PDB file of C-alpha atoms and ligand atoms in Angstrom:
ATOM      1  CA  MET A 656       8.217 -20.689 -14.100  1.00  0.00           C
ATOM      2  CA  ASP A 657      11.660 -20.280 -14.966  1.00  0.00           C
ATOM      3  CA  MET A 658      12.898 -18.387 -11.814  1.00  0.00           C
ATOM      4  CA  SER A 659      16.278 -17.838 -12.789  1.00  0.00           C
ATOM      5  CA  TRP A 660      16.188 -14.175 -12.109  1.00  0.00           C
ATOM      6  CA  ALA A 661      15.909 -15.186  -8.394  1.00  0.00           C
ATOM      7  CA  ASN A 662      19.540 -16.498  -8.447  1.00  0.00           C
ATOM      8  CA  GLY A 663      21.859 -14.543  -6.287  1.00  0.00           C
ATOM      9  CA  ALA A 664      19.145 -11.813  -5.436  1.00  0.00           C
ATOM     10  CA  THR A 665      20.195 -11.093  -1.833  1.00  0.00           C
ATOM     11  CA  ARG A 666      18.607  -7.767  -1.674  1.00  0.00           C
ATOM     12  CA  VAL A 667      15.111  -7.505  -2.747  1.00  0.00           C
ATOM     13  CA  ALA A 668      12.692  -4.637  -3.300  1.00  0.00           C
ATOM     14  CA  VAL A 669       9.185  -5.615  -3.155  1.00  0.00           C
ATOM     15  CA  LEU A 670       6.508  -3.323  -4.325  1.00  0.00           C
ATOM     16  CA  THR A 671       2.908  -4.167  -3.371  1.00  0.00           C
ATOM     17  CA  GLY A 672      -0.490  -2.768  -3.956  1.00  0.00           C
ATOM     18  CA  ALA A 673      -3.774  -3.327  -3.404  1.00  0.00           C
ATOM     19  CA  GLY A 674      -3.893  -7.045  -5.034  1.00  0.00           C
ATOM     20  CA  ILE A 675      -1.893  -8.620  -2.383  1.00  0.00           C
ATOM     21  CA  SER A 676      -4.643  -7.721   0.094  1.00  0.00           C
ATOM     22  CA  THR A 677      -7.628  -8.842  -1.745  1.00  0.00           C
ATOM     23  CA  ASP A 678      -7.106 -12.300  -0.471  1.00  0.00           C
ATOM     24  CA  SER A 679      -7.424 -10.836   3.019  1.00  0.00           C
ATOM     25  CA  GLY A 680     -10.898  -9.553   2.145  1.00  0.00           C
ATOM     26  CA  ILE A 681      -9.981  -5.992   1.487  1.00  0.00           C
ATOM     27  CA  PRO A 682     -11.293  -4.880  -1.999  1.00  0.00           C
ATOM     28  CA  ASP A 683      -8.990  -3.310  -4.437  1.00  0.00           C
ATOM     29  CA  TYR A 684      -9.608  -0.020  -6.008  1.00  0.00           C
ATOM     30  CA  ARG A 685      -9.787  -0.319  -9.731  1.00  0.00           C
ATOM     31  CA  GLY A 686     -10.866  -3.700 -10.296  1.00  0.00           C
ATOM     32  CA  PRO A 687     -14.336  -4.992 -11.221  1.00  0.00           C
ATOM     33  CA  ASP A 688     -15.276  -5.028  -7.671  1.00  0.00           C
ATOM     34  CA  GLY A 689     -13.095  -2.040  -6.602  1.00  0.00           C
ATOM     35  CA  VAL A 690     -14.017   0.584  -4.386  1.00  0.00           C
ATOM     36  CA  TRP A 691     -13.689   3.236  -6.863  1.00  0.00           C
ATOM     37  CA  THR A 692     -15.523   0.968  -9.507  1.00  0.00           C
ATOM     38  CA  ARG A 693     -18.405   0.436  -7.278  1.00  0.00           C
ATOM     39  CA  ASP A 694     -18.851   4.158  -5.845  1.00  0.00           C
ATOM     40  CA  PRO A 695     -17.253   6.753  -8.104  1.00  0.00           C
ATOM     41  CA  ALA A 696     -18.584   9.393  -5.810  1.00  0.00           C
ATOM     42  CA  LEU A 697     -16.221   8.185  -2.915  1.00  0.00           C
ATOM     43  CA  VAL A 698     -13.491   9.573  -4.892  1.00  0.00           C
ATOM     44  CA  LYS A 699     -14.353  12.787  -3.886  1.00  0.00           C
ATOM     45  CA  ALA A 700     -14.308  12.168  -0.219  1.00  0.00           C
ATOM     46  CA  PHE A 701     -10.546  10.996  -0.845  1.00  0.00           C
ATOM     47  CA  THR A 702      -9.650  14.032  -2.565  1.00  0.00           C
ATOM     48  CA  TYR A 703      -7.698  16.380  -0.335  1.00  0.00           C
ATOM     49  CA  GLY A 704      -9.097  19.522  -1.773  1.00  0.00           C
ATOM     50  CA  SER A 705     -12.771  18.527  -1.190  1.00  0.00           C
ATOM     51  CA  PHE A 706     -12.077  16.779   2.162  1.00  0.00           C
ATOM     52  CA  MET A 707     -10.620  19.759   3.599  1.00  0.00           C
ATOM     53  CA  ALA A 708     -13.383  22.271   2.173  1.00  0.00           C
ATOM     54  CA  ASP A 709     -16.549  20.215   3.095  1.00  0.00           C
ATOM     55  CA  ALA A 710     -17.631  18.906   6.576  1.00  0.00           C
ATOM     56  CA  GLU A 711     -20.441  16.807   4.565  1.00  0.00           C
ATOM     57  CA  VAL A 712     -17.548  15.138   2.540  1.00  0.00           C
ATOM     58  CA  ARG A 713     -15.394  14.427   5.708  1.00  0.00           C
ATOM     59  CA  ALA A 714     -18.603  12.750   7.364  1.00  0.00           C
ATOM     60  CA  ALA A 715     -18.858  10.478   4.187  1.00  0.00           C
ATOM     61  CA  PHE A 716     -14.918   9.720   4.569  1.00  0.00           C
ATOM     62  CA  TRP A 717     -15.216   8.800   8.281  1.00  0.00           C
ATOM     63  CA  ARG A 718     -18.235   6.752   7.512  1.00  0.00           C
ATOM     64  CA  THR A 719     -16.445   4.932   5.007  1.00  0.00           C
ATOM     65  CA  CYS A 720     -13.363   4.257   7.025  1.00  0.00           C
ATOM     66  CA  LEU A 721     -15.680   3.073   9.829  1.00  0.00           C
ATOM     67  CA  GLY A 722     -16.662   0.098   7.529  1.00  0.00           C
ATOM     68  CA  HIS A 723     -13.354  -0.464   6.336  1.00  0.00           C
ATOM     69  CA  ALA A 724     -12.622  -3.994   5.743  1.00  0.00           C
ATOM     70  CA  ALA A 725      -8.975  -3.685   7.028  1.00  0.00           C
ATOM     71  CA  TRP A 726     -10.166  -3.519  10.773  1.00  0.00           C
ATOM     72  CA  GLN A 727     -11.130  -7.106  10.412  1.00  0.00           C
ATOM     73  CA  ALA A 728      -8.586  -8.373   7.865  1.00  0.00           C
ATOM     74  CA  GLN A 729      -5.930 -10.881   8.380  1.00  0.00           C
ATOM     75  CA  PRO A 730      -2.358 -11.196   6.718  1.00  0.00           C
ATOM     76  CA  ASN A 731      -2.791 -13.969   4.130  1.00  0.00           C
ATOM     77  CA  ALA A 732      -0.110 -16.417   2.492  1.00  0.00           C
ATOM     78  CA  ALA A 733       1.454 -13.905   0.444  1.00  0.00           C
ATOM     79  CA  HIS A 734       2.236 -11.369   3.441  1.00  0.00           C
ATOM     80  CA  ARG A 735       3.445 -14.268   5.537  1.00  0.00           C
ATOM     81  CA  ALA A 736       5.805 -15.400   2.894  1.00  0.00           C
ATOM     82  CA  LEU A 737       7.609 -12.040   2.686  1.00  0.00           C
ATOM     83  CA  ALA A 738       7.971 -11.870   6.366  1.00  0.00           C
ATOM     84  CA  GLY A 739       9.307 -15.425   6.389  1.00  0.00           C
ATOM     85  CA  LEU A 740      11.888 -14.332   3.426  1.00  0.00           C
ATOM     86  CA  GLU A 741      12.978 -11.340   5.793  1.00  0.00           C
ATOM     87  CA  ARG A 742      13.531 -13.776   8.934  1.00  0.00           C
ATOM     88  CA  GLY A 743      15.375 -16.174   6.703  1.00  0.00           C
ATOM     89  CA  GLY A 744      18.115 -13.709   6.237  1.00  0.00           C
ATOM     90  CA  VAL A 745      17.274 -12.212   2.792  1.00  0.00           C
ATOM     91  CA  ALA A 746      17.379  -8.309   2.724  1.00  0.00           C
ATOM     92  CA  VAL A 747      13.920  -7.567   1.739  1.00  0.00           C
ATOM     93  CA  ARG A 748      12.554  -4.041   1.687  1.00  0.00           C
ATOM     94  CA  VAL A 749       8.750  -3.820   1.308  1.00  0.00           C
ATOM     95  CA  LEU A 750       7.455  -0.492  -0.436  1.00  0.00           C
ATOM     96  CA  THR A 751       3.815  -1.014  -0.249  1.00  0.00           C
ATOM     97  CA  GLN A 752       0.915   1.357  -1.526  1.00  0.00           C
ATOM     98  CA  ASN A 753      -1.321  -0.191   0.954  1.00  0.00           C
ATOM     99  CA  VAL A 754      -2.398   1.405   4.293  1.00  0.00           C
ATOM    100  CA  ASP A 755      -3.772  -1.623   5.825  1.00  0.00           C
ATOM    101  CA  GLY A 756      -0.450  -2.476   7.932  1.00  0.00           C
ATOM    102  CA  LEU A 757      -0.967  -6.354   7.015  1.00  0.00           C
ATOM    103  CA  HIS A 758       2.743  -6.574   5.987  1.00  0.00           C
ATOM    104  CA  GLN A 759       3.691  -5.657   9.525  1.00  0.00           C
ATOM    105  CA  ARG A 760       0.855  -7.605  11.180  1.00  0.00           C
ATOM    106  CA  ALA A 761       2.290 -10.751   9.228  1.00  0.00           C
ATOM    107  CA  GLY A 762       5.643 -10.330  10.787  1.00  0.00           C
ATOM    108  CA  SER A 763       7.741  -7.878   8.346  1.00  0.00           C
ATOM    109  CA  SER A 764       9.511  -5.651  10.645  1.00  0.00           C
ATOM    110  CA  ALA A 765       8.244  -2.108  10.833  1.00  0.00           C
ATOM    111  CA  ARG A 766      11.328  -0.574   9.891  1.00  0.00           C
ATOM    112  CA  LYS A 767      11.877  -2.632   6.753  1.00  0.00           C
ATOM    113  CA  VAL A 768       8.113  -1.784   5.577  1.00  0.00           C
ATOM    114  CA  LEU A 769       7.801   1.556   3.724  1.00  0.00           C
ATOM    115  CA  GLU A 770       4.254   2.839   3.615  1.00  0.00           C
ATOM    116  CA  LEU A 771       4.350   4.860   0.743  1.00  0.00           C
ATOM    117  CA  HIS A 772       0.559   6.155   0.935  1.00  0.00           C
ATOM    118  CA  GLY A 773       0.470   6.422   4.755  1.00  0.00           C
ATOM    119  CA  SER A 774      -1.339   4.108   7.236  1.00  0.00           C
ATOM    120  CA  LEU A 775      -4.946   3.677   8.213  1.00  0.00           C
ATOM    121  CA  HIS A 776      -3.815   3.104  11.742  1.00  0.00           C
ATOM    122  CA  GLU A 777      -2.868   6.807  12.467  1.00  0.00           C
ATOM    123  CA  VAL A 778      -4.654   9.948  12.407  1.00  0.00           C
ATOM    124  CA  VAL A 779      -2.963  13.438  11.876  1.00  0.00           C
ATOM    125  CA  CYS A 780      -4.284  16.816  12.652  1.00  0.00           C
ATOM    126  CA  THR A 781      -3.974  18.944   9.604  1.00  0.00           C
ATOM    127  CA  GLY A 782      -3.632  22.179  12.011  1.00  0.00           C
ATOM    128  CA  CYS A 783      -0.844  21.141  14.346  1.00  0.00           C
ATOM    129  CA  GLY A 784       0.438  17.952  12.898  1.00  0.00           C
ATOM    130  CA  GLU A 785      -0.019  15.831  15.972  1.00  0.00           C
ATOM    131  CA  ARG A 786      -0.414  11.958  15.008  1.00  0.00           C
ATOM    132  CA  THR A 787      -2.624   9.597  17.143  1.00  0.00           C
ATOM    133  CA  PRO A 788      -3.914   6.140  16.741  1.00  0.00           C
ATOM    134  CA  SER A 789      -6.915   6.003  14.590  1.00  0.00           C
ATOM    135  CA  ARG A 790      -8.905   4.091  17.284  1.00  0.00           C
ATOM    136  CA  ALA A 791      -9.718   6.970  19.551  1.00  0.00           C
ATOM    137  CA  THR A 792     -11.013   9.086  16.442  1.00  0.00           C
ATOM    138  CA  LEU A 793     -13.035   6.448  15.032  1.00  0.00           C
ATOM    139  CA  ASP A 794     -14.604   5.860  18.325  1.00  0.00           C
ATOM    140  CA  ARG A 795     -15.973   9.414  18.175  1.00  0.00           C
ATOM    141  CA  VAL A 796     -17.106   8.984  14.698  1.00  0.00           C
ATOM    142  CA  ALA A 797     -18.955   5.786  15.726  1.00  0.00           C
ATOM    143  CA  ALA A 798     -20.488   7.760  18.493  1.00  0.00           C
ATOM    144  CA  GLY A 799     -22.020  10.548  15.956  1.00  0.00           C
ATOM    145  CA  ASP A 800     -19.228  12.838  15.582  1.00  0.00           C
ATOM    146  CA  GLY A 801     -19.093  13.327  11.745  1.00  0.00           C
ATOM    147  CA  ASP A 802     -16.238  15.835  11.758  1.00  0.00           C
ATOM    148  CA  PRO A 803     -13.827  14.977  14.598  1.00  0.00           C
ATOM    149  CA  ARG A 804     -11.476  17.915  15.530  1.00  0.00           C
ATOM    150  CA  CYS A 805      -8.166  17.917  17.152  1.00  0.00           C
ATOM    151  CA  ARG A 806      -8.461  18.034  20.969  1.00  0.00           C
ATOM    152  CA  ALA A 807      -5.406  20.312  21.094  1.00  0.00           C
ATOM    153  CA  CYS A 808      -5.907  22.905  18.388  1.00  0.00           C
ATOM    154  CA  GLY A 809      -9.492  22.374  16.697  1.00  0.00           C
ATOM    155  CA  GLY A 810      -7.895  21.599  13.344  1.00  0.00           C
ATOM    156  CA  ILE A 811      -9.314  19.165  10.907  1.00  0.00           C
ATOM    157  CA  LEU A 812      -8.485  15.423  11.464  1.00  0.00           C
ATOM    158  CA  LYS A 813      -7.592  13.329   8.660  1.00  0.00           C
ATOM    159  CA  LEU A 814      -6.358   9.711   8.477  1.00  0.00           C
ATOM    160  CA  ALA A 815      -2.576   9.548   7.754  1.00  0.00           C
ATOM    161  CA  VAL A 816      -2.891   8.363   4.426  1.00  0.00           C
ATOM    162  CA  VAL A 817      -1.976  10.261   1.245  1.00  0.00           C
ATOM    163  CA  LEU A 818      -5.469  11.517  -0.463  1.00  0.00           C
ATOM    164  CA  PHE A 819      -5.578  12.452  -4.179  1.00  0.00           C
ATOM    165  CA  GLY A 820      -4.013  15.744  -4.629  1.00  0.00           C
ATOM    166  CA  GLU A 821      -1.720  15.130  -1.857  1.00  0.00           C
ATOM    167  CA  ASN A 822       2.192  14.514  -2.317  1.00  0.00           C
ATOM    168  CA  LEU A 823       4.132  11.531  -0.850  1.00  0.00           C
ATOM    169  CA  ASP A 824       6.093  12.772   1.801  1.00  0.00           C
ATOM    170  CA  ALA A 825       9.493  13.755   0.143  1.00  0.00           C
ATOM    171  CA  GLY A 826      11.684  11.657   2.333  1.00  0.00           C
ATOM    172  CA  THR A 827       9.793   8.467   1.992  1.00  0.00           C
ATOM    173  CA  ALA A 828       9.686   8.925  -1.799  1.00  0.00           C
ATOM    174  CA  GLY A 829      13.427   9.679  -2.141  1.00  0.00           C
ATOM    175  CA  LEU A 830      14.263   6.393  -0.007  1.00  0.00           C
ATOM    176  CA  ALA A 831      11.928   4.344  -2.240  1.00  0.00           C
ATOM    177  CA  GLU A 832      13.969   5.518  -5.083  1.00  0.00           C
ATOM    178  CA  ARG A 833      17.270   4.570  -3.374  1.00  0.00           C
ATOM    179  CA  ILE A 834      15.729   1.337  -2.445  1.00  0.00           C
ATOM    180  CA  ALA A 835      14.762   0.621  -5.915  1.00  0.00           C
ATOM    181  CA  ALA A 836      17.855   1.571  -7.465  1.00  0.00           C
ATOM    182  CA  HIS A 837      20.133  -0.539  -5.179  1.00  0.00           C
ATOM    183  CA  SER A 838      18.406  -3.836  -4.628  1.00  0.00           C
ATOM    184  CA  ASP A 839      19.299  -6.875  -6.768  1.00  0.00           C
ATOM    185  CA  LEU A 840      15.704  -7.602  -7.592  1.00  0.00           C
ATOM    186  CA  MET A 841      12.342  -5.470  -7.848  1.00  0.00           C
ATOM    187  CA  LEU A 842       9.338  -7.724  -7.410  1.00  0.00           C
ATOM    188  CA  VAL A 843       5.969  -6.207  -7.975  1.00  0.00           C
ATOM    189  CA  ILE A 844       3.019  -7.631  -6.413  1.00  0.00           C
ATOM    190  CA  GLY A 845      -0.606  -6.975  -6.891  1.00  0.00           C
ATOM    191  CA  SER A 846      -0.025  -3.353  -8.212  1.00  0.00           C
ATOM    192  CA  SER A 847      -1.717  -2.085 -11.390  1.00  0.00           C
ATOM    193  CA  LEU A 848       1.159   0.469 -11.373  1.00  0.00           C
ATOM    194  CA  GLN A 849      -1.341   3.311 -12.389  1.00  0.00           C
ATOM    195  CA  VAL A 850      -0.314   5.587  -9.494  1.00  0.00           C
ATOM    196  CA  GLU A 851       2.783   7.798  -9.994  1.00  0.00           C
ATOM    197  CA  PRO A 852       5.604   8.453  -8.509  1.00  0.00           C
ATOM    198  CA  VAL A 853       5.502   5.027  -7.173  1.00  0.00           C
ATOM    199  CA  ALA A 854       4.730   3.153 -10.483  1.00  0.00           C
ATOM    200  CA  SER A 855       8.138   4.786 -11.899  1.00  0.00           C
ATOM    201  CA  LEU A 856      10.028   2.932  -9.076  1.00  0.00           C
ATOM    202  CA  CYS A 857      10.020  -0.010 -11.799  1.00  0.00           C
ATOM    203  CA  ALA A 858      11.644   2.267 -14.516  1.00  0.00           C
ATOM    204  CA  VAL A 859      14.340   3.019 -11.713  1.00  0.00           C
ATOM    205  CA  ALA A 860      15.033  -0.483 -10.877  1.00  0.00           C
ATOM    206  CA  VAL A 861      15.380  -1.516 -14.651  1.00  0.00           C
ATOM    207  CA  ASN A 862      17.477   1.587 -15.511  1.00  0.00           C
ATOM    208  CA  ALA A 863      19.911   0.394 -12.895  1.00  0.00           C
ATOM    209  CA  GLY A 864      20.058  -2.925 -14.463  1.00  0.00           C
ATOM    210  CA  HIS A 865      18.013  -5.134 -12.047  1.00  0.00           C
ATOM    211  CA  PRO A 866      15.368  -7.488 -13.080  1.00  0.00           C
ATOM    212  CA  LEU A 867      11.664  -6.584 -12.871  1.00  0.00           C
ATOM    213  CA  VAL A 868       9.339  -9.101 -11.939  1.00  0.00           C
ATOM    214  CA  ILE A 869       5.542  -8.324 -12.040  1.00  0.00           C
ATOM    215  CA  VAL A 870       2.664 -10.604 -10.285  1.00  0.00           C
ATOM    216  CA  ASN A 871      -0.802  -8.866 -11.147  1.00  0.00           C
ATOM    217  CA  ARG A 872      -3.750 -10.117 -12.167  1.00  0.00           C
ATOM    218  CA  ASP A 873      -4.199  -7.399 -14.991  1.00  0.00           C
ATOM    219  CA  PRO A 874      -1.681  -5.936 -17.382  1.00  0.00           C
ATOM    220  CA  THR A 875       0.200  -2.798 -16.113  1.00  0.00           C
ATOM    221  CA  PRO A 876       2.072  -0.074 -18.083  1.00  0.00           C
ATOM    222  CA  TYR A 877       5.472  -1.652 -17.088  1.00  0.00           C
ATOM    223  CA  ASP A 878       4.992  -5.096 -18.454  1.00  0.00           C
ATOM    224  CA  ASP A 879       6.937  -4.495 -21.537  1.00  0.00           C
ATOM    225  CA  ILE A 880      10.218  -3.782 -19.532  1.00  0.00           C
ATOM    226  CA  ALA A 881       9.363  -6.661 -16.936  1.00  0.00           C
ATOM    227  CA  THR A 882      11.920  -9.740 -17.082  1.00  0.00           C
ATOM    228  CA  GLU A 883       8.773 -11.781 -16.037  1.00  0.00           C
ATOM    229  CA  VAL A 884       5.173 -10.990 -15.985  1.00  0.00           C
ATOM    230  CA  VAL A 885       2.989 -13.655 -13.658  1.00  0.00           C
ATOM    231  CA  ARG A 886      -0.561 -13.772 -13.899  1.00  0.00           C
ATOM    232  CA  GLU A 887      -1.128 -16.608 -11.350  1.00  0.00           C
ATOM    233  CA  PRO A 888      -2.823 -16.049  -7.921  1.00  0.00           C
ATOM    234  CA  ILE A 889      -0.861 -14.111  -5.536  1.00  0.00           C
ATOM    235  CA  SER A 890      -1.314 -16.158  -2.581  1.00  0.00           C
ATOM    236  CA  ASP A 891      -0.466 -19.260  -4.617  1.00  0.00           C
ATOM    237  CA  VAL A 892       2.582 -17.875  -6.405  1.00  0.00           C
ATOM    238  CA  VAL A 893       4.339 -15.471  -4.045  1.00  0.00           C
ATOM    239  CA  PRO A 894       5.143 -18.137  -1.496  1.00  0.00           C
ATOM    240  CA  ARG A 895       6.960 -19.876  -4.428  1.00  0.00           C
ATOM    241  CA  ILE A 896       8.870 -17.018  -5.430  1.00  0.00           C
ATOM    242  CA  CYS A 897       9.637 -16.355  -1.688  1.00  0.00           C
ATOM    243  CA  ALA A 898      10.992 -20.282  -1.658  1.00  0.00           C
ATOM    244  CA  ALA A 899      12.882 -19.646  -4.737  1.00  0.00           C
ATOM    245  CA  LEU A 900      14.604 -16.354  -3.398  1.00  0.00           C
ATOM    246  CA  ALA A 901      15.284 -18.212   0.177  1.00  0.00           C
ATOM    247  CA  ALA A 902      17.008 -20.984  -1.618  1.00  0.00           C
ATOM    248  CA  THR A 903      19.752 -18.801  -3.426  1.00  0.00           C
TER     249      THR A 903
HETATM  250 ZN1  LIG B2027      -3.961  19.852  16.207  1.00  0.00          ZN
END
């Protein structure tokens, strides 16, 4: 692969999606073995309106969370390579659609990781807005509480992730756009780029004149405007890309 686009890139925006975590044992959503593909009914549990309206939907949601592969998952070579790039002095900002926290676990500093879709590791009260670590709520679910409520106000608790029908945090979305516009390179890893407004960050980078490199197993709607599209396995190719970026 000709990586001339890596030359001179000192500020790198990295947009990551589910595909970077599949090698850590976390299934993606839309692939052949994806969460939505295997169980389309779960989409309802991950839709804000039905989650808020129905205690049984919430119980199904929390049961799914309890069994989520993310609790046992470890970062893989791709997460580690990105963390290493930051340590090596390249200005890396990770814009992630993932809620698994694996970038931070791999060593990327928390303030350099923008969790566009929130985090599994926090629970938010839909009544008073209080945020708490997920563990305490999940322990209550494991003990049989299918609809855990806020201890302070009685409000419905929800994982601090963006469900279908919810908007991204406006401040986070605006910051992501500025990062896409002002980096030297936009590197997309493991995202099918089917979810807006995240996907259009690619157009922001291209319109600002920056190279766009997409590493993904399947075609994306942005392949046509990409400088390079890479179909190789993520945990093989991302360390090589990071090595090229570190050498510039
Ligand atoms: Zn509350």
